[in-house]
XYZ file of C-alpha atoms in Angstrom:
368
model
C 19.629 -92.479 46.083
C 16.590 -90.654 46.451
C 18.610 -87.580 48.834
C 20.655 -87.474 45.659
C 18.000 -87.528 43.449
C 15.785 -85.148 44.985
C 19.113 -82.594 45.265
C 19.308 -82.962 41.658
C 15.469 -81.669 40.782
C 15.626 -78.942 43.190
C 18.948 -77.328 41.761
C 18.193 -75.080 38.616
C 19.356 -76.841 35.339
C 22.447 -75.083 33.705
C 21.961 -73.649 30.586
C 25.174 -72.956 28.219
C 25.510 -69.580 27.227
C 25.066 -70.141 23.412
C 25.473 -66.449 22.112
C 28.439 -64.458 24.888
C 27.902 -61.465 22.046
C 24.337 -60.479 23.347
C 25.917 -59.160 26.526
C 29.066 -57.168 24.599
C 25.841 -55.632 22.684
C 23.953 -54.609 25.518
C 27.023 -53.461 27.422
C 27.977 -50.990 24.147
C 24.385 -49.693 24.031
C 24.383 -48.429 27.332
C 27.570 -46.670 26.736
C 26.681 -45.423 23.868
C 23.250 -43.512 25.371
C 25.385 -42.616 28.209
C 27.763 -41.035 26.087
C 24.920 -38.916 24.459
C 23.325 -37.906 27.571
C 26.382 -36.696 28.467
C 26.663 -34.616 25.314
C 23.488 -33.133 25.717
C 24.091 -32.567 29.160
C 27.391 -30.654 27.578
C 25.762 -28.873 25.307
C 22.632 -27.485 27.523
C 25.396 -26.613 30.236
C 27.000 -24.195 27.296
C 24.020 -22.546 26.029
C 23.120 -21.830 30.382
C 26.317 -20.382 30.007
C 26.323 -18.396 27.272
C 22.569 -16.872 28.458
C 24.628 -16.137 32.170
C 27.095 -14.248 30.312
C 24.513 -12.106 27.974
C 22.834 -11.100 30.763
C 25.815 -9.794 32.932
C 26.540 -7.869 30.194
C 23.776 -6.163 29.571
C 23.720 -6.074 33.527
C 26.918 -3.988 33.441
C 25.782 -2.026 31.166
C 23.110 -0.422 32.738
C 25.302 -0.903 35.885
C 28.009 1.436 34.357
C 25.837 4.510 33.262
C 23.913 4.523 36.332
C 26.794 4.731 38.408
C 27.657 7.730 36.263
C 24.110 9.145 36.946
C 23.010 8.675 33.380
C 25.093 11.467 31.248
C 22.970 12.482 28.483
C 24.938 10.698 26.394
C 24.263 7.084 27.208
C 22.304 4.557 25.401
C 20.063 4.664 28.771
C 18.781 8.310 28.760
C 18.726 8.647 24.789
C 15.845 5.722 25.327
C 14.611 6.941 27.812
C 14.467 10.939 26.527
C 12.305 9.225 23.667
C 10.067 7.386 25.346
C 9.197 10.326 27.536
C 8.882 12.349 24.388
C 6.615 10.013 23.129
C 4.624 10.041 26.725
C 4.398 13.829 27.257
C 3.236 14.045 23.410
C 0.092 11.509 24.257
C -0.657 12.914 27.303
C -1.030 16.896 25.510
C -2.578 15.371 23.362
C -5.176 13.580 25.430
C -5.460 10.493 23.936
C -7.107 7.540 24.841
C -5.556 4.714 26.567
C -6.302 2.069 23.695
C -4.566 4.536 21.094
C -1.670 5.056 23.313
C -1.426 1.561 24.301
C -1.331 0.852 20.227
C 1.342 3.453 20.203
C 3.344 2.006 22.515
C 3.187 -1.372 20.978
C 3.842 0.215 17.738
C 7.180 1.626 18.936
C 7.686 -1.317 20.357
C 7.771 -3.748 17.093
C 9.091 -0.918 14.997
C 12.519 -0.105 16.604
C 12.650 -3.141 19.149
C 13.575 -0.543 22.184
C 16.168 0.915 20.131
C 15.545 4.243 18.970
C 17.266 6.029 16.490
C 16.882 7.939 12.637
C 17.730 5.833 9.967
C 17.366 8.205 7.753
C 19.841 10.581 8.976
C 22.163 7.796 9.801
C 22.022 6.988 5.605
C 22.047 10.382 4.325
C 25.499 10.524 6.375
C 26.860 7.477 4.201
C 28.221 7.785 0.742
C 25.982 6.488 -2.213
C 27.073 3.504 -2.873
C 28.151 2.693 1.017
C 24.238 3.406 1.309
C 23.440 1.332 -1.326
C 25.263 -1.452 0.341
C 23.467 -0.878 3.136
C 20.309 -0.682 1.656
C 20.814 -4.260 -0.153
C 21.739 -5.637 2.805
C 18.713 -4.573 5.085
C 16.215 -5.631 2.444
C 18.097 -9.280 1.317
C 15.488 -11.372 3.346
C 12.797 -9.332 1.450
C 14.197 -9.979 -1.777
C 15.113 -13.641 -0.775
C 11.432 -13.961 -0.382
C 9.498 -11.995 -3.147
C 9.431 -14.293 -6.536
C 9.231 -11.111 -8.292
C 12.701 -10.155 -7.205
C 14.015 -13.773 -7.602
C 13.747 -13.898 -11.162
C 13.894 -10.149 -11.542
C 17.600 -8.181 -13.141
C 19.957 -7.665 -10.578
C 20.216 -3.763 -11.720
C 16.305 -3.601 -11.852
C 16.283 -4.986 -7.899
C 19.033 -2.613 -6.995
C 17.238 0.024 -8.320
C 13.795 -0.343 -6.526
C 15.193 -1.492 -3.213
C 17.007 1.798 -2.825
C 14.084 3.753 -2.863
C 11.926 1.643 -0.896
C 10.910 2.848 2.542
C 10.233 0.760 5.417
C 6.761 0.856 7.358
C 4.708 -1.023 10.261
C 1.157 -1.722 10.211
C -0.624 -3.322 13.581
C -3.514 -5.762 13.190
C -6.852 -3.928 11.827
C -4.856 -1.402 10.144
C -6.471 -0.186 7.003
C -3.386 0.347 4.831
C -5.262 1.014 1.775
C -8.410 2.349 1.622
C -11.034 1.680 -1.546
C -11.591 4.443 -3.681
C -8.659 6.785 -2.748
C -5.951 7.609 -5.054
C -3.044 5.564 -4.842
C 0.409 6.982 -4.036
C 2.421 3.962 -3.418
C 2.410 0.211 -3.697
C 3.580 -2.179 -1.064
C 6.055 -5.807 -0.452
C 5.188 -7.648 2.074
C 8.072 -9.042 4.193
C 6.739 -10.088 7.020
C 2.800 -10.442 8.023
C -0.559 -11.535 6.379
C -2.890 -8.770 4.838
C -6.568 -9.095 4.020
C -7.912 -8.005 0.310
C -11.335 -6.531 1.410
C -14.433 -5.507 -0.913
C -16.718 -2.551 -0.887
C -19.420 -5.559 0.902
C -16.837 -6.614 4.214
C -16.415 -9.941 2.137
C -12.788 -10.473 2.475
C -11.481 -11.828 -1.423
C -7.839 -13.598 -0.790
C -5.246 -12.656 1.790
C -1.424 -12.154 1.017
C 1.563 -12.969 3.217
C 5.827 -12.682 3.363
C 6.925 -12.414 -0.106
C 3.564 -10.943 -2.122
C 3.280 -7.467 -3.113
C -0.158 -5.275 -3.675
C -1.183 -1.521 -4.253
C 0.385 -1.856 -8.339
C -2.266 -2.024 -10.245
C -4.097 1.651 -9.187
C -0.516 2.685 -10.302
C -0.552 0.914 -13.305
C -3.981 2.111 -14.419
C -4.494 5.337 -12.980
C -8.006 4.457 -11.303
C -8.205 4.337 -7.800
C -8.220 1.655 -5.488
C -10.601 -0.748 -6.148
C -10.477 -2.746 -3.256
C -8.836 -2.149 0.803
C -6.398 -3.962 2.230
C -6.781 -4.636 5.807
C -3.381 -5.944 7.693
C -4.533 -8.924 9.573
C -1.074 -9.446 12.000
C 2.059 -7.251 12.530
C 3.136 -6.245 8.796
C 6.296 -5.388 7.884
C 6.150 -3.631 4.820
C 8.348 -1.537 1.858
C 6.815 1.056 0.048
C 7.498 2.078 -3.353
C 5.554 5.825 -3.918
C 4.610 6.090 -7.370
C 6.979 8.640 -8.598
C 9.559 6.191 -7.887
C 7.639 3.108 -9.525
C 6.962 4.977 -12.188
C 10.970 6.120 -13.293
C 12.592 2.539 -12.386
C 9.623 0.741 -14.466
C 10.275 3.495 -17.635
C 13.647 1.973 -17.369
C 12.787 -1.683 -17.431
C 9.508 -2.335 -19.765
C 9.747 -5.867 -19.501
C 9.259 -5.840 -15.624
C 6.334 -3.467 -16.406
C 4.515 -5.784 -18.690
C 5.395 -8.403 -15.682
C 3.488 -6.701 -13.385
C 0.269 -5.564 -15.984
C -0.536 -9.403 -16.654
C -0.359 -9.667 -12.744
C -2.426 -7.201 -11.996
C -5.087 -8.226 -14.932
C -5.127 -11.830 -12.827
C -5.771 -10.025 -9.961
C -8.639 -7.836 -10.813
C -10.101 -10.806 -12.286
C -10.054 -12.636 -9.360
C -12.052 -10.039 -7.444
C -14.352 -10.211 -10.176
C -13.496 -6.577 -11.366
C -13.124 -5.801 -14.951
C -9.333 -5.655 -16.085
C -10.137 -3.077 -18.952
C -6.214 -2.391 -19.063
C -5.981 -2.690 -22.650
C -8.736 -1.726 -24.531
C -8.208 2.475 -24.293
C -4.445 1.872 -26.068
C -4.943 2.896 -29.348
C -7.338 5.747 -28.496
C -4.673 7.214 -25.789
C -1.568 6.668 -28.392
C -3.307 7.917 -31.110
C -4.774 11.253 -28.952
C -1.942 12.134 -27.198
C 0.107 11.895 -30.725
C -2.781 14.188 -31.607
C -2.298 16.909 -29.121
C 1.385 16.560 -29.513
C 1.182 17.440 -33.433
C -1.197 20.334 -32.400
C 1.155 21.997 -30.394
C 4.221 21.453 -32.496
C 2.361 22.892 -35.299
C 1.069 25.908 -33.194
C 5.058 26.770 -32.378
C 5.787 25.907 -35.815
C 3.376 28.726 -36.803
C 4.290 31.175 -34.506
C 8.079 30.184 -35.478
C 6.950 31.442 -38.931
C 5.517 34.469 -37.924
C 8.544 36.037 -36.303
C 10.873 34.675 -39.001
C 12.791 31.892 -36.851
C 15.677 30.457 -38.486
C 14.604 27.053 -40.440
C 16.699 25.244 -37.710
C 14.607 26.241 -34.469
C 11.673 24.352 -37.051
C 13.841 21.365 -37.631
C 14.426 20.913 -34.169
C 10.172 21.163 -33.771
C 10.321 18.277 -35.946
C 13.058 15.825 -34.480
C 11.536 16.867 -31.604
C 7.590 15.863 -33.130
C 9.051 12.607 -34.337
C 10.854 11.648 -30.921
C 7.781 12.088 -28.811
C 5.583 10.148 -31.680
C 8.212 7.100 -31.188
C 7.847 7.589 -27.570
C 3.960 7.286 -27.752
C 4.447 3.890 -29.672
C 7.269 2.579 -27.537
C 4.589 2.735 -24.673
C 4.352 0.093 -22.301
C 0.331 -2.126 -22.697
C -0.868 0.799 -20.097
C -1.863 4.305 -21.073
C 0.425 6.512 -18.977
C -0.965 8.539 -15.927
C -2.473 11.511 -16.840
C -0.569 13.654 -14.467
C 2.386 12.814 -16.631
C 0.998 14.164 -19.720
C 0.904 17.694 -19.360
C 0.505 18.404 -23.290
C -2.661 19.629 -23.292
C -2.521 22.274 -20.252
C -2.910 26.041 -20.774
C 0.653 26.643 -19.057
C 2.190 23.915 -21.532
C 4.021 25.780 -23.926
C 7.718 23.874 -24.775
C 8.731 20.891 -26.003
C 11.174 18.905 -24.659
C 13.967 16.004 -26.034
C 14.284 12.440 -25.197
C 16.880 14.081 -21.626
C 13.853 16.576 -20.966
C 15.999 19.522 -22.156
C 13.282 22.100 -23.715
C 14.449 22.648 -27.461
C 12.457 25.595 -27.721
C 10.125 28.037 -25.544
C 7.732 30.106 -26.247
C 9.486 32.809 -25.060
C 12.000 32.931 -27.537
C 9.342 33.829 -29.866
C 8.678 37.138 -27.863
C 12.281 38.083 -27.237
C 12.429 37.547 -30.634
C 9.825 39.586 -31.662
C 10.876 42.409 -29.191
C 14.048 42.475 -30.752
C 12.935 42.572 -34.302
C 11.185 45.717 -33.055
């Protein structure tokens, strides 16, 4: 009894397996994270291969023109005719190895060791392939810029044509304070620094802000620099172009005044954009009376017809509703060229001069 006994205590009591699911469970888990690790594995093996395969390709070709020695035709010695252009132009020129190192680098990030004209490739398109085109390059811009996002189609397809790419490095001063501005800038990629006449830098602006409108708007110069803090890829707009696609679209204009009020606010200048309005309307109506009435005189002097007069005064009466169909802004001055010596014609609503002074000596000569 006690052999029996003691054969009893030393064998391990037998439990029944109450649950037999908990081992299906752990028997589909492990399956299961095999089954993923084997799609990873799958999908890693696919990328390898698709990196193998880019790279014998590019392999063969550079393997095919050199075994042609590199006819001057090939995408290998077009490169490389620009880059040693590029070269042989620093080296004349002497310049110093940080400028041509920043050279380098700015080729670089520009055309991403392609190099070709884009203009010339454009000009070669029709218009509205171009346009296409055009869109097309500058959709992540205009993807990103609010002002475009809630902007007319027509009014975006109109300013994106004539905007020109540009690259700034890092401590590029892309506008300077005090200068004249010529041009106004969308940011599409990079962060930019707003700097004062005193170093202090005011905000910064990054992908999808634009900056350089408001010297445009008011004809002052800049009032403050812009400093481009990382790589900046920019479009320009030069001010001949803002200022015909804004004549056409005087909502957009207004848009950007009350932006640019907020903005010389905020760098505690004084937005005086609207307090000159009257005066400027209500001179430049002024000066556009005196010179109708001068032609009129002259008109009267050599006899004109009483229609070449009438057409003084349509004309008089356009260019006053002109003045008061003014955006908030007084326009640049360079655009009013009433009161200059050489100013002697007035032109339509299409620019199409109605009458010159001219006539009035041919005339005279004639009544002679």
């Amino acid at each position: 009894m006690d052999a029996a006994s003691d054969r009893i205590r030393s064998e391990p009591a037998q439990t029944p397996n109450l649950n037999p699911s908990v081992h299906l469970v752990d028997d589909r888990l492990i399956d299961y994270f095999l089954n993923m690790a084997s799609v990873f594995m799958r999908i890693f093996n696919l990328i390898c291969m698709m990196l193998l395969i880019g790279h014998w390709s590019g392999c063969l070709q550079f393997l095919v023109p050199m075994l042609q020695a590199f006819p001057a035709n090939s995408w290998v010695a077009i490169n490389e005719l620009q880059v040693k252009q590029v070269e042989e132009y620093m080296a004349y020129r002497k310049l110093p190895r940080e400028m041509r190192q920043r050279i380098t680098e700015y080729f670089e990030h520009r055309y991403q060791g392609k190099f070709f004209d884009e203009e010339i490739i454009l000009g070669e398109l029709s218009e509205k392939l171009r346009e296409d085109v055009i869109n097309y390059n500058c959709r992540s811009l205009v993807a990103s810029v609010p002002f475009f996002a809630n902007a007319d189609s027509n009014f975006v397809s109109d300013v994106v044509t004539k905007l020109k790419y540009e690259v700034f490095q890092p401590g590029d001063i892309i506008i300077k304070e005090g200068t004249i501005g010529t041009k106004m800038y969308f940011i599409q990629e990079g962060i930019v620094d707003i700097v004062m006449a005193n170093g202090e830098v005011a905000t910064s602006l990054s992908d999808g802000s634009y900056f350089g409108e408001i010297c445009l708007l008011t004809n002052a110069r800049r009032v403050a620099s812009v400093r481009a803090e990382t790589y900046c890829n920019l479009f320009s707009l030069s001010v001949d172009h803002f200022n015909a696609v804004l004549d056409q679209y005087p909502l957009m204009r207004r848009t950007m005044e009350s932006v640019a009020a907020e903005r010389l606010n905020k760098i505690g200048k004084n937005p005086n954009l609207l307090s000159h309005r009257e005066e400027d309307m209500g001179s430049e109506s002024k000066t556009i009376n005196a010179v109708v009435n001068a032609l009129a005189a002259e008109a009267e002097h050599v006899n004109l017809s009483q229609e070449s007069v009438a057409k003084l005064h349509v004309s008089e009466t356009r260019c006053f509703e002109g003045t008061k169909k003014r955006t908030m802004l007084p326009r640049p001055k360079s655009e009013n060229n009433f009161g200059s010596p050489d100013m002697a014609l007035v032109t339509s609503s299409n620019d199409r001069p109605l009458f010159y002074k001219s006539d009035t000596i041919h005339k005279q000569m004639s009544m002679q």
